[in-house]
Amino acid sequence: MTAISALIDFSSRAEAGGPRLRQAFGVPRETLVAHTPEQVRPVLDAVQSQARQGRWCVGYLRYEAACAFDPALAVHEADGALAWFGVHDQALPWPEEIGEVAEPTLAWGPALARADFDGVLARLQEAIAAGEFYQVNYTSLLHGRIEAAPGADPRAQALALFAALRRAQPGGYSAFIDDGATQLLSVSPELFFEWQDGRLLARPMKGTAARGATPQEDAEAAAHLRGSAKERAENVMIVDLLRNDLSRIAEPFSVAVPRLFHAQALPTVWQMSSDVTARTRAGCTLADVFAALFPCGSVTGAPKVSAMRMIRALEAAPRGIYCGAAGVVRPGGDAVFNVPIRSVTLRDGRATCGIGSGITSGSQAEAEWQEWRHKRTFLERASAPFALLETMAMEDGFFRDSAGHLARLSAAAAHFGHPFPVETVARRLRRLRLDHPSGLWRVRLLLDAHGGVQAEAFPHAAAPPRVRLQLADRAFDASDSEFVRFKTTRRAHYDAFAPTREGIFDTLLWNARGEFTECTRGNIAFRIGGRWLTPPPACGLLAGIGRERFLREGRLAESVVRVEELPRVEALAFVNSLRGWVDAELDGRAP
């Protein structure tokens, strides 16, 4: 494979069926680098000159480059080049093989402590009440390291991780840029600006809501985001800031806002964005565009000068390329840059990733904290390989609930962006039936991120007539995770609750609201008032195939059951497709 220094996969302005800018770049013919604020504008001028000579320029600006355009924009001292661009004579086809190397595992250190987060939010709201600013985008950096096999090629590992990140956060504005010392792996959904034929489009992204666990909940989440006074106000503040920024380089009366409050569906969150457009004045340069807009107001707050001053006081380290800009200037001078949020930066095997949100007078600590959790879900997806999993019962050559299992596997593949080779799956299962025509078997069906299928059969004993469960000693804090709603090989959150005492079959879990959810290996049923009840998916659980069958048959009904209601429980049952319906009792208490 040709040595790759950069990959660009950006949405087009047309977006509705328009072609993506999807190119690779080899070793640059030269690099344009700014190490000091005084060098940033000359580098951008050189980039524009090279593009007008028919070359491609791919690179980034660190957030700390802001002081090159206005000394009043307070920043930390940068920990690398303020601006870096590789110059290329030509673009190369996209190398499909980058995703074929097994991706490495990323081990992340502890995140910002909740108490510290709450303290910062209180300080920010005091400053907002005092009139210092309207909004501040507060962020924190996560630090981690790559755990790769000895002798693994670092560049191949970086590319494989980039491929994993793109699967976790598809679409948008993806960029891989290797400057020789640092690798940027950006899967940002946010457009900073696109400048083409004198027309400038900025698309600030402000306003976030978690995706729903069901289609109905998802639609409700999107509607709530679009209608939220707090989220709309947060978005409008930044739109107004961008309108003002664009007016500095725009032809008179050309600044417009053709689209407000657009809710965009990302894999784990809904994001609200708005479009701000303008026609740039004659003689406007790339450096002028950056001077007017950089950093993007969505990652600073408003007003920008006072917000950045507070960011400098509260954030302990430079943001780096995170919250700066990364993109490409094409032959002729058209330019498109993302805001590198949802990005990982690698250096000597060490990784950083920034997470943040906009804080306003209406912000609530718990809601903002949960927003940070949801925003980092893309990172959790990509930080360790996993496969989609179905566990099926095969008895005398026939699969139990096969249609339900395959439908759930298909839905999980669509959610995570995994290929779903229907014929390959059918062929593997048919082979198992032929090889094991009699007896009871546990079938383990796996689908990996590349569409690879594995299917194995293991002898399985009949389910016991009754099992003993233990009650979890703490809340199950992963109950809102997509790795709970979908069945995968990522099971550390369940393994942490595995039974430790002899004779205990499984652990009964409950969430932070005190609601029962499921067991670690199946669903749970409670008989209360003569009716059999099972928690709904909104409580945070995997909707098991056996559970769904018993719901269809009318044997079960959905209802929230709280821990405090245990004295009312007349009987328990453990439920899954593999074992069916198994009577259960809770250790230390016999319903």
Coordinates of C-alpha atoms in Angstrom, one line a residue:
M1 CA 0.0 0.0 0.0
T2 CA 1.2 3.5 -0.8
A3 CA 2.4 5.4 2.2
I4 CA -0.5 7.5 3.4
S5 CA -0.1 10.8 5.2
A6 CA -3.6 12.0 4.9
L7 CA -7.2 10.8 4.2
I8 CA -10.2 13.2 3.7
D9 CA -13.8 12.0 3.6
F10 CA -16.0 15.0 3.7
S11 CA -19.7 15.6 3.0
S12 CA -20.5 17.8 0.1
R13 CA -22.3 21.0 0.3
A14 CA -25.2 19.5 -1.6
E15 CA -25.5 16.6 0.9
A16 CA -28.7 15.4 -0.7
G17 CA -27.1 12.8 -2.9
G18 CA -24.1 14.9 -3.7
P19 CA -20.7 13.3 -4.1
R20 CA -18.4 13.2 -1.1
L21 CA -14.9 14.6 -1.2
R22 CA -13.1 11.2 -0.5
Q23 CA -9.4 11.2 -1.3
A24 CA -6.1 9.9 0.0
F25 CA -2.7 11.6 -0.1
G26 CA 0.8 10.2 -0.1
V27 CA 4.0 11.7 1.2
P28 CA 3.8 15.5 0.7
R29 CA 6.1 17.2 -1.8
E30 CA 6.7 19.8 1.0
T31 CA 5.2 20.9 4.3
L32 CA 4.2 24.4 5.4
V33 CA 4.5 24.8 9.2
A34 CA 3.9 27.6 11.7
H35 CA 5.5 27.3 15.1
T36 CA 4.8 30.9 16.2
P37 CA 1.8 33.1 16.0
E38 CA 3.6 35.4 13.5
Q39 CA 4.0 32.5 11.1
V40 CA 0.4 31.4 10.9
R41 CA -0.9 34.0 8.4
P42 CA 2.1 33.5 6.1
V43 CA 1.5 29.7 6.1
L44 CA -2.1 30.2 5.1
D45 CA -1.0 32.6 2.4
A46 CA 1.4 30.0 1.1
V47 CA -1.3 27.3 1.2
Q48 CA -3.6 29.5 -0.9
S49 CA -0.7 30.2 -3.3
Q50 CA 0.1 26.5 -3.7
A51 CA -3.6 25.7 -4.3
R52 CA -3.8 28.3 -7.0
Q53 CA -0.9 26.6 -8.7
G54 CA -3.0 23.4 -8.9
R55 CA -1.9 21.6 -5.8
W56 CA -3.8 20.0 -2.9
C57 CA -3.0 21.2 0.7
V58 CA -4.2 19.1 3.6
G59 CA -3.6 20.1 7.2
Y60 CA -4.8 21.6 10.5
L61 CA -4.7 24.6 12.8
R62 CA -4.5 24.1 16.5
Y63 CA -7.0 25.8 18.8
E64 CA -4.0 27.8 20.2
A65 CA -3.4 29.4 16.7
A66 CA -6.3 31.8 17.7
C67 CA -3.8 34.4 19.1
A68 CA -2.3 34.7 15.6
F69 CA -5.4 36.5 14.5
D70 CA -6.3 38.4 17.6
P71 CA -4.0 38.7 20.7
A72 CA -7.1 39.2 22.8
L73 CA -8.1 35.6 22.2
A74 CA -6.6 33.9 25.3
V75 CA -5.0 30.4 24.9
H76 CA -2.5 28.2 26.6
E77 CA 0.9 27.7 25.1
A78 CA 0.7 25.2 22.3
D79 CA 2.2 21.7 22.6
G80 CA 3.0 21.5 18.9
A81 CA 2.9 23.3 15.6
L82 CA 0.2 26.0 15.5
A83 CA -0.5 25.2 11.8
W84 CA 0.7 22.3 9.6
F85 CA -0.1 21.6 5.9
G86 CA 1.2 19.0 3.5
V87 CA 1.4 20.0 -0.1
H88 CA 0.5 17.4 -2.7
D89 CA 0.7 17.3 -6.5
Q90 CA -2.2 14.9 -6.7
A91 CA -4.9 13.2 -4.8
L92 CA -5.0 9.4 -4.7
P93 CA -7.9 6.9 -4.6
W94 CA -9.3 6.0 -1.2
P95 CA -7.4 2.8 0.0
E96 CA -10.1 0.4 1.1
E97 CA -7.5 -1.9 2.7
I98 CA -7.0 0.5 5.7
G99 CA -9.7 -1.3 7.6
E100 CA -8.3 -4.7 7.2
V101 CA -5.7 -4.6 9.9
A102 CA -7.0 -5.6 13.3
E103 CA -7.7 -2.4 15.2
P104 CA -5.8 -1.9 18.5
T105 CA -7.3 -1.5 21.9
L106 CA -7.2 1.9 23.6
A107 CA -7.0 2.0 27.4
W108 CA -8.3 5.3 28.8
G109 CA -7.5 6.9 32.1
P110 CA -10.1 8.3 34.5
A111 CA -12.3 11.1 33.2
L112 CA -12.9 14.4 34.9
A113 CA -14.4 13.8 38.4
R114 CA -18.1 14.6 38.7
A115 CA -17.4 16.9 41.7
D116 CA -14.9 18.9 39.7
F117 CA -17.3 19.1 36.8
D118 CA -20.1 20.4 39.1
G119 CA -17.7 23.0 40.6
V120 CA -16.7 24.3 37.2
L121 CA -20.3 24.6 36.1
A122 CA -21.3 26.5 39.2
R123 CA -18.4 28.9 38.6
L124 CA -19.4 29.4 35.0
Q125 CA -23.0 30.1 35.9
E126 CA -21.9 32.7 38.5
A127 CA -19.9 34.5 35.8
I128 CA -22.9 34.3 33.4
A129 CA -25.1 35.8 36.1
A130 CA -22.6 38.6 36.5
G131 CA -22.8 39.4 32.8
E132 CA -19.3 38.3 31.8
F133 CA -20.6 36.2 28.9
Y134 CA -23.7 34.3 27.7
Q135 CA -22.2 30.9 27.0
V136 CA -18.9 29.0 27.4
N137 CA -18.0 25.8 25.7
Y138 CA -16.2 23.9 28.6
T139 CA -14.1 20.9 27.7
S140 CA -11.8 18.3 29.2
L141 CA -9.2 16.0 27.7
L142 CA -9.3 12.2 28.2
H143 CA -5.8 10.5 28.1
G144 CA -5.1 7.0 27.0
R145 CA -2.6 4.7 25.4
I146 CA -2.7 2.2 22.5
E147 CA -2.4 -1.4 23.6
A148 CA -1.0 -3.1 20.5
A149 CA 0.9 -6.3 19.8
P150 CA 4.7 -6.2 20.1
G151 CA 6.2 -5.1 16.8
A152 CA 3.0 -3.7 15.4
D153 CA 3.4 -0.9 12.9
P154 CA 2.3 2.3 14.6
R155 CA 1.1 3.9 11.4
A156 CA -0.9 0.8 10.4
Q157 CA -2.4 0.8 13.9
A158 CA -3.3 4.5 13.6
L159 CA -5.0 3.8 10.3
A160 CA -6.9 0.8 11.7
L161 CA -8.1 2.9 14.7
F162 CA -9.2 5.6 12.3
A163 CA -11.2 3.0 10.4
A164 CA -12.8 1.9 13.7
L165 CA -13.6 5.5 14.6
R166 CA -15.3 6.0 11.2
R167 CA -17.4 2.9 11.7
A168 CA -18.4 4.3 15.1
Q169 CA -19.2 7.8 13.8
P170 CA -19.9 7.5 10.0
G171 CA -20.5 10.3 7.6
G172 CA -19.7 13.9 8.4
Y173 CA -16.2 15.2 8.0
S174 CA -13.6 12.5 8.6
A175 CA -9.9 13.4 8.4
F176 CA -6.7 11.4 9.1
I177 CA -3.6 13.7 9.1
D178 CA -0.1 12.5 10.0
D179 CA 2.4 15.3 10.3
G180 CA 5.2 12.9 11.2
A181 CA 5.0 13.4 14.9
T182 CA 1.3 13.5 15.6
Q183 CA -1.6 11.7 14.0
L184 CA -5.1 13.3 13.9
L185 CA -8.0 10.9 13.7
S186 CA -11.0 13.1 13.3
V187 CA -14.5 11.8 12.7
S188 CA -16.1 15.1 13.3
P189 CA -19.8 15.7 12.3
E190 CA -19.3 19.4 12.3
L191 CA -18.5 21.6 9.3
F192 CA -16.4 24.7 10.2
F193 CA -16.7 26.3 6.8
E194 CA -16.8 25.6 3.1
W195 CA -15.5 28.3 0.8
Q196 CA -16.3 27.8 -2.8
D197 CA -16.5 30.3 -5.7
G198 CA -16.7 33.2 -3.3
R199 CA -19.6 31.7 -1.3
L200 CA -19.0 30.8 2.4
L201 CA -21.0 28.3 4.4
A202 CA -20.6 27.8 8.1
R203 CA -22.6 25.2 10.0
P204 CA -22.2 25.6 13.8
M205 CA -23.4 22.6 15.8
K206 CA -25.0 23.4 19.2
G207 CA -27.7 21.4 21.0
T208 CA -27.5 17.7 21.9
A209 CA -29.9 14.9 22.8
A210 CA -29.2 11.2 23.4
R211 CA -30.7 8.8 20.8
G212 CA -33.7 6.9 22.0
A213 CA -33.7 3.2 22.8
T214 CA -36.7 2.6 20.5
P215 CA -37.9 4.3 17.3
Q216 CA -40.7 6.0 19.2
E217 CA -38.3 7.2 21.9
D218 CA -35.8 8.3 19.3
A219 CA -38.4 10.4 17.5
E220 CA -39.5 11.9 20.8
A221 CA -35.8 12.8 21.6
A222 CA -35.4 14.6 18.3
A223 CA -38.7 16.5 18.7
H224 CA -37.7 17.5 22.2
L225 CA -34.3 18.8 21.0
R226 CA -35.9 20.8 18.2
G227 CA -38.5 22.3 20.7
S228 CA -36.2 22.8 23.7
A229 CA -36.0 26.5 24.6
K230 CA -32.7 25.9 26.3
E231 CA -31.1 24.1 23.3
R232 CA -32.6 26.6 20.8
A233 CA -31.3 29.5 22.8
E234 CA -27.8 27.9 22.9
N235 CA -27.9 27.4 19.1
V236 CA -29.1 31.0 18.4
M237 CA -26.3 32.5 20.6
I238 CA -23.7 30.8 18.4
V239 CA -25.6 31.6 15.1
D240 CA -25.5 35.3 16.1
L241 CA -21.8 35.1 16.8
L242 CA -21.2 33.4 13.4
R243 CA -23.3 36.0 11.7
N244 CA -21.2 38.7 13.2
D245 CA -17.9 36.9 12.4
L246 CA -18.9 36.4 8.7
S247 CA -19.9 40.0 8.4
R248 CA -16.3 41.0 8.8
I249 CA -15.4 39.5 5.4
A250 CA -18.9 39.5 3.7
E251 CA -20.3 41.7 0.9
P252 CA -22.8 44.0 2.4
F253 CA -26.2 42.5 3.1
S254 CA -25.1 39.0 2.0
V255 CA -25.1 37.3 5.4
A256 CA -28.0 34.9 5.7
V257 CA -29.3 32.1 7.9
P258 CA -31.1 29.8 5.4
R259 CA -31.6 26.9 7.9
L260 CA -32.1 27.0 11.7
F261 CA -32.4 24.2 14.2
H262 CA -31.7 21.2 12.0
A263 CA -31.7 18.0 14.0
Q264 CA -29.1 15.6 12.6
A265 CA -29.1 11.9 13.6
L266 CA -25.7 10.6 14.6
P267 CA -25.2 7.1 15.9
T268 CA -25.4 7.9 19.6
V269 CA -26.8 11.5 19.8
W270 CA -29.0 14.0 18.0
Q271 CA -27.1 17.2 17.2
M272 CA -28.7 20.5 16.3
S273 CA -27.0 22.6 13.6
S274 CA -27.8 25.8 11.7
D275 CA -26.5 27.2 8.4
V276 CA -24.9 30.7 8.1
T277 CA -23.9 31.8 4.6
A278 CA -22.3 34.8 3.0
R279 CA -20.6 36.1 -0.2
T280 CA -17.1 37.0 0.6
R281 CA -15.7 40.4 -0.5
A282 CA -13.4 40.7 -3.5
G283 CA -9.8 40.0 -2.6
C284 CA -10.7 38.0 0.5
T285 CA -7.9 35.5 1.3
L286 CA -7.9 32.2 3.2
A287 CA -6.0 33.9 6.0
D288 CA -8.8 36.5 6.1
V289 CA -11.5 33.8 6.4
F290 CA -9.6 32.2 9.4
A291 CA -9.0 35.6 11.0
A292 CA -12.8 36.3 10.9
L293 CA -14.0 32.9 12.0
F294 CA -11.3 31.1 14.0
P295 CA -11.9 29.4 16.4
C296 CA -15.4 28.4 15.6
G297 CA -17.9 30.0 18.0
S298 CA -19.5 26.6 18.7
V299 CA -16.3 25.6 20.6
T300 CA -15.7 28.9 22.4
G301 CA -18.9 30.5 23.5
A302 CA -20.2 34.1 23.2
P303 CA -18.9 36.7 23.3
K304 CA -15.8 35.0 22.0
V305 CA -13.1 37.0 23.7
S306 CA -14.5 36.8 27.2
A307 CA -15.5 33.1 26.8
M308 CA -12.0 32.2 25.7
R309 CA -10.6 34.1 28.6
M310 CA -12.6 31.9 30.9
I311 CA -11.7 28.7 29.0
R312 CA -8.0 29.6 29.5
A313 CA -8.6 30.0 33.2
L314 CA -10.6 26.8 33.7
E315 CA -9.0 24.3 31.4
A316 CA -5.6 23.0 32.6
A317 CA -4.0 22.2 29.3
P318 CA -4.0 23.3 25.6
R319 CA -6.8 21.8 23.5
G320 CA -4.4 21.1 20.6
I321 CA -6.0 20.2 17.3
Y322 CA -9.2 19.4 19.1
C323 CA -11.5 22.4 18.6
G324 CA -9.1 23.9 16.0
A325 CA -9.7 23.2 12.3
A326 CA -8.7 20.4 10.0
G327 CA -9.3 20.1 6.3
V328 CA -8.3 20.6 2.7
V329 CA -7.7 23.4 0.2
R330 CA -8.3 22.1 -3.3
P331 CA -6.5 23.0 -6.6
G332 CA -7.9 26.5 -7.5
G333 CA -8.4 27.5 -3.8
D334 CA -11.8 26.1 -2.7
A335 CA -11.5 25.1 0.9
V336 CA -13.4 23.0 3.4
F337 CA -12.5 22.5 7.1
N338 CA -14.2 20.6 9.9
V339 CA -14.2 21.5 13.6
P340 CA -12.2 18.5 15.0
I341 CA -14.6 17.4 17.7
R342 CA -15.1 13.6 18.1
S343 CA -11.4 13.3 17.4
V344 CA -8.4 11.3 18.8
T345 CA -4.9 12.6 18.6
L346 CA -2.0 10.1 18.8
R347 CA 1.6 10.8 19.7
D348 CA 4.2 8.1 20.5
G349 CA 1.4 5.6 21.4
R350 CA -0.3 8.1 23.7
A351 CA -3.9 9.2 22.9
T352 CA -6.0 12.3 23.8
C353 CA -9.6 12.9 23.1
G354 CA -11.6 16.0 24.1
I355 CA -15.2 16.1 25.3
G356 CA -17.2 19.2 26.0
S357 CA -20.5 21.1 26.0
G358 CA -21.9 24.6 26.0
I359 CA -22.8 26.0 29.4
T360 CA -25.5 28.6 29.7
S361 CA -27.6 30.0 32.5
G362 CA -30.1 27.2 31.9
S363 CA -27.6 24.4 32.1
Q364 CA -28.2 21.7 34.7
A365 CA -25.2 19.7 36.1
E366 CA -26.8 16.3 35.7
A367 CA -28.0 16.9 32.1
E368 CA -24.6 18.3 31.0
W369 CA -22.8 15.4 32.6
Q370 CA -25.0 12.9 30.8
E371 CA -24.4 14.8 27.5
W372 CA -20.7 14.3 28.0
R373 CA -21.3 10.6 28.6
H374 CA -23.3 10.3 25.4
K375 CA -20.8 12.3 23.3
R376 CA -18.0 9.9 24.3
T377 CA -19.9 6.8 23.2
F378 CA -18.3 7.0 19.8
L379 CA -14.9 6.5 21.6
E380 CA -16.1 3.6 23.6
R381 CA -17.3 1.9 20.4
A382 CA -13.9 2.3 18.7
S383 CA -11.6 1.7 21.7
A384 CA -11.7 -2.1 21.6
P385 CA -12.8 -4.5 18.9
F386 CA -16.1 -6.2 19.4
A387 CA -18.5 -8.5 17.4
L388 CA -22.3 -8.7 17.4
L389 CA -23.5 -11.8 19.1
E390 CA -26.5 -14.1 19.1
T391 CA -26.8 -17.2 21.3
M392 CA -29.4 -19.6 19.9
A393 CA -30.7 -23.0 20.9
M394 CA -30.6 -25.7 18.2
E395 CA -32.6 -28.9 19.0
D396 CA -32.6 -31.9 16.7
G397 CA -31.4 -29.8 13.8
F398 CA -33.9 -26.9 14.2
F399 CA -33.2 -23.5 15.6
R400 CA -35.4 -22.0 18.3
D401 CA -36.7 -18.5 17.5
S402 CA -34.3 -18.2 14.6
A403 CA -36.3 -15.4 12.8
G404 CA -36.2 -13.3 16.0
H405 CA -32.5 -13.8 16.4
L406 CA -31.7 -12.9 12.8
A407 CA -33.9 -9.8 12.9
R408 CA -32.2 -8.6 16.1
L409 CA -28.7 -9.3 14.5
S410 CA -29.7 -7.3 11.4
A411 CA -30.9 -4.4 13.6
A412 CA -27.7 -4.4 15.5
A413 CA -25.6 -4.5 12.3
A414 CA -27.6 -1.5 11.0
H415 CA -27.1 0.4 14.3
F416 CA -23.3 -0.2 14.5
G417 CA -22.7 0.0 10.7
H418 CA -21.5 -3.6 10.3
P419 CA -22.1 -5.3 7.0
F420 CA -24.7 -8.0 7.3
P421 CA -24.0 -10.8 4.7
V422 CA -27.4 -12.6 4.8
E423 CA -26.3 -15.5 2.5
T424 CA -23.1 -16.1 4.5
V425 CA -25.1 -16.2 7.8
A426 CA -27.6 -18.6 6.3
R427 CA -24.9 -20.9 4.9
R428 CA -23.1 -21.1 8.2
L429 CA -26.3 -22.0 10.1
R430 CA -27.3 -24.5 7.5
R431 CA -23.9 -26.2 7.9
L432 CA -24.4 -26.5 11.7
R433 CA -27.8 -28.1 11.2
L434 CA -26.3 -30.7 8.9
D435 CA -23.4 -31.4 11.2
H436 CA -25.6 -31.7 14.3
P437 CA -28.9 -33.3 13.3
S438 CA -29.8 -34.5 16.8
G439 CA -29.5 -33.4 20.4
L440 CA -29.6 -30.0 22.1
W441 CA -26.9 -27.4 21.2
R442 CA -26.0 -23.9 22.1
V443 CA -25.1 -22.0 19.0
R444 CA -22.9 -18.9 19.1
L445 CA -23.2 -16.7 16.1
L446 CA -20.8 -13.8 15.7
L447 CA -20.7 -10.9 13.1
D448 CA -17.6 -8.7 13.2
A449 CA -17.1 -5.1 12.0
H450 CA -16.0 -6.3 8.5
G451 CA -18.9 -8.6 7.9
G452 CA -17.0 -11.7 9.0
V453 CA -19.3 -14.5 10.3
Q454 CA -18.5 -17.3 12.8
A455 CA -20.9 -19.9 14.0
E456 CA -20.1 -22.6 16.5
A457 CA -22.2 -25.3 18.3
F458 CA -21.6 -26.6 21.8
P459 CA -23.4 -29.4 23.6
H460 CA -26.0 -27.9 25.9
A461 CA -27.8 -29.4 28.9
A462 CA -31.5 -28.9 29.5
A463 CA -32.3 -25.9 31.7
P464 CA -32.6 -26.6 35.5
P465 CA -36.2 -26.5 36.9
R466 CA -35.2 -23.6 39.2
V467 CA -32.3 -21.2 39.7
R468 CA -31.1 -19.0 42.5
L469 CA -30.4 -15.3 41.8
Q470 CA -28.6 -12.7 43.8
L471 CA -29.5 -9.0 44.0
A472 CA -26.9 -6.5 42.7
D473 CA -25.2 -4.6 45.5
R474 CA -25.1 -1.4 43.5
A475 CA -26.8 0.3 40.6
F476 CA -26.0 -0.9 37.1
D477 CA -24.6 2.3 35.7
A478 CA -24.3 1.0 32.1
S479 CA -28.0 0.5 31.7
D480 CA -28.3 3.3 29.1
S481 CA -25.4 2.0 27.0
E482 CA -25.9 0.8 23.5
F483 CA -23.8 -2.3 24.6
V484 CA -26.8 -3.1 26.8
R485 CA -29.5 -2.5 24.2
F486 CA -27.6 -4.6 21.7
K487 CA -26.0 -8.0 22.3
T488 CA -22.2 -8.0 21.6
T489 CA -19.0 -9.5 22.8
R490 CA -18.4 -6.3 24.9
R491 CA -19.5 -7.6 28.3
A492 CA -17.2 -6.1 30.9
H493 CA -20.1 -4.1 32.3
Y494 CA -22.0 -7.4 32.9
D495 CA -18.9 -9.4 34.0
A496 CA -18.5 -6.8 36.9
F497 CA -21.7 -8.2 38.3
A498 CA -21.1 -11.9 37.8
P499 CA -22.1 -14.1 40.8
T500 CA -19.2 -14.8 43.3
R501 CA -20.9 -17.3 45.6
E502 CA -21.5 -21.0 44.9
G503 CA -24.9 -21.9 43.8
I504 CA -25.9 -18.5 42.5
F505 CA -26.9 -18.7 38.8
D506 CA -27.0 -15.0 37.9
T507 CA -27.3 -11.4 39.3
L508 CA -30.5 -9.4 39.2
L509 CA -29.6 -5.8 38.1
W510 CA -31.2 -2.4 38.9
N511 CA -30.5 1.1 37.5
A512 CA -29.8 4.4 39.2
R513 CA -33.5 5.2 39.4
G514 CA -34.1 2.1 41.5
E515 CA -35.8 0.2 38.6
F516 CA -35.1 -3.5 37.9
T517 CA -33.6 -4.1 34.5
E518 CA -32.5 -7.7 33.8
C519 CA -30.0 -10.3 34.7
T520 CA -26.5 -10.4 33.2
R521 CA -27.4 -13.4 31.0
G522 CA -31.2 -13.1 30.5
N523 CA -34.3 -11.2 31.3
I524 CA -36.4 -11.2 34.4
A525 CA -40.1 -11.7 35.1
F526 CA -42.0 -10.8 38.3
R527 CA -45.4 -12.1 39.4
I528 CA -47.2 -9.3 41.1
G529 CA -50.9 -9.4 41.9
G530 CA -51.2 -12.6 39.9
R531 CA -49.7 -11.0 36.7
W532 CA -46.3 -11.7 35.2
L533 CA -44.4 -8.5 34.5
T534 CA -41.1 -7.7 32.9
P535 CA -39.3 -4.3 32.8
P536 CA -39.7 -2.3 29.5
P537 CA -36.6 -1.4 27.4
A538 CA -36.6 2.2 28.7
C539 CA -35.3 0.8 32.0
G540 CA -32.1 -0.2 30.3
L541 CA -31.9 -3.8 29.1
L542 CA -31.5 -6.1 26.2
A543 CA -34.9 -7.0 24.8
G544 CA -34.3 -10.8 24.7
I545 CA -35.8 -13.0 22.0
G546 CA -37.4 -15.3 24.6
R547 CA -38.8 -12.3 26.4
E548 CA -40.3 -11.0 23.1
R549 CA -41.9 -14.4 22.4
F550 CA -43.6 -14.5 25.9
L551 CA -44.8 -11.0 25.4
R552 CA -46.4 -11.9 22.1
E553 CA -48.0 -14.9 23.7
G554 CA -49.5 -12.8 26.4
R555 CA -47.7 -14.6 29.2
L556 CA -45.8 -11.4 30.0
A557 CA -46.6 -7.7 30.1
E558 CA -44.3 -4.8 30.4
S559 CA -44.2 -2.7 33.5
V560 CA -41.6 -0.9 35.6
V561 CA -40.8 -2.8 38.8
R562 CA -38.8 -1.0 41.5
V563 CA -36.5 -2.5 44.1
E564 CA -38.7 -1.1 46.8
E565 CA -41.5 -3.3 45.4
L566 CA -39.7 -6.6 46.2
P567 CA -42.0 -7.4 49.1
R568 CA -44.9 -7.5 46.7
V569 CA -43.3 -10.0 44.3
E570 CA -45.0 -13.4 44.5
A571 CA -42.7 -15.3 42.2
L572 CA -39.7 -14.8 39.9
A573 CA -38.6 -16.3 36.6
F574 CA -35.4 -16.1 34.5
V575 CA -36.2 -15.8 30.8
N576 CA -34.1 -16.2 27.7
S577 CA -34.4 -17.9 24.3
L578 CA -31.7 -20.5 25.1
R579 CA -33.2 -21.8 28.4
G580 CA -36.8 -20.7 28.0
W581 CA -38.8 -19.9 31.2
V582 CA -37.0 -21.0 34.4
D583 CA -38.5 -20.5 37.8
A584 CA -36.2 -18.5 40.1
E585 CA -35.7 -17.4 43.7
L586 CA -33.8 -14.5 45.1
D587 CA -31.0 -15.5 47.5
G588 CA -31.9 -14.7 51.0
R589 CA -35.6 -14.2 50.1
A590 CA -38.0 -16.8 48.8
P591 CA -40.9 -15.2 47.0

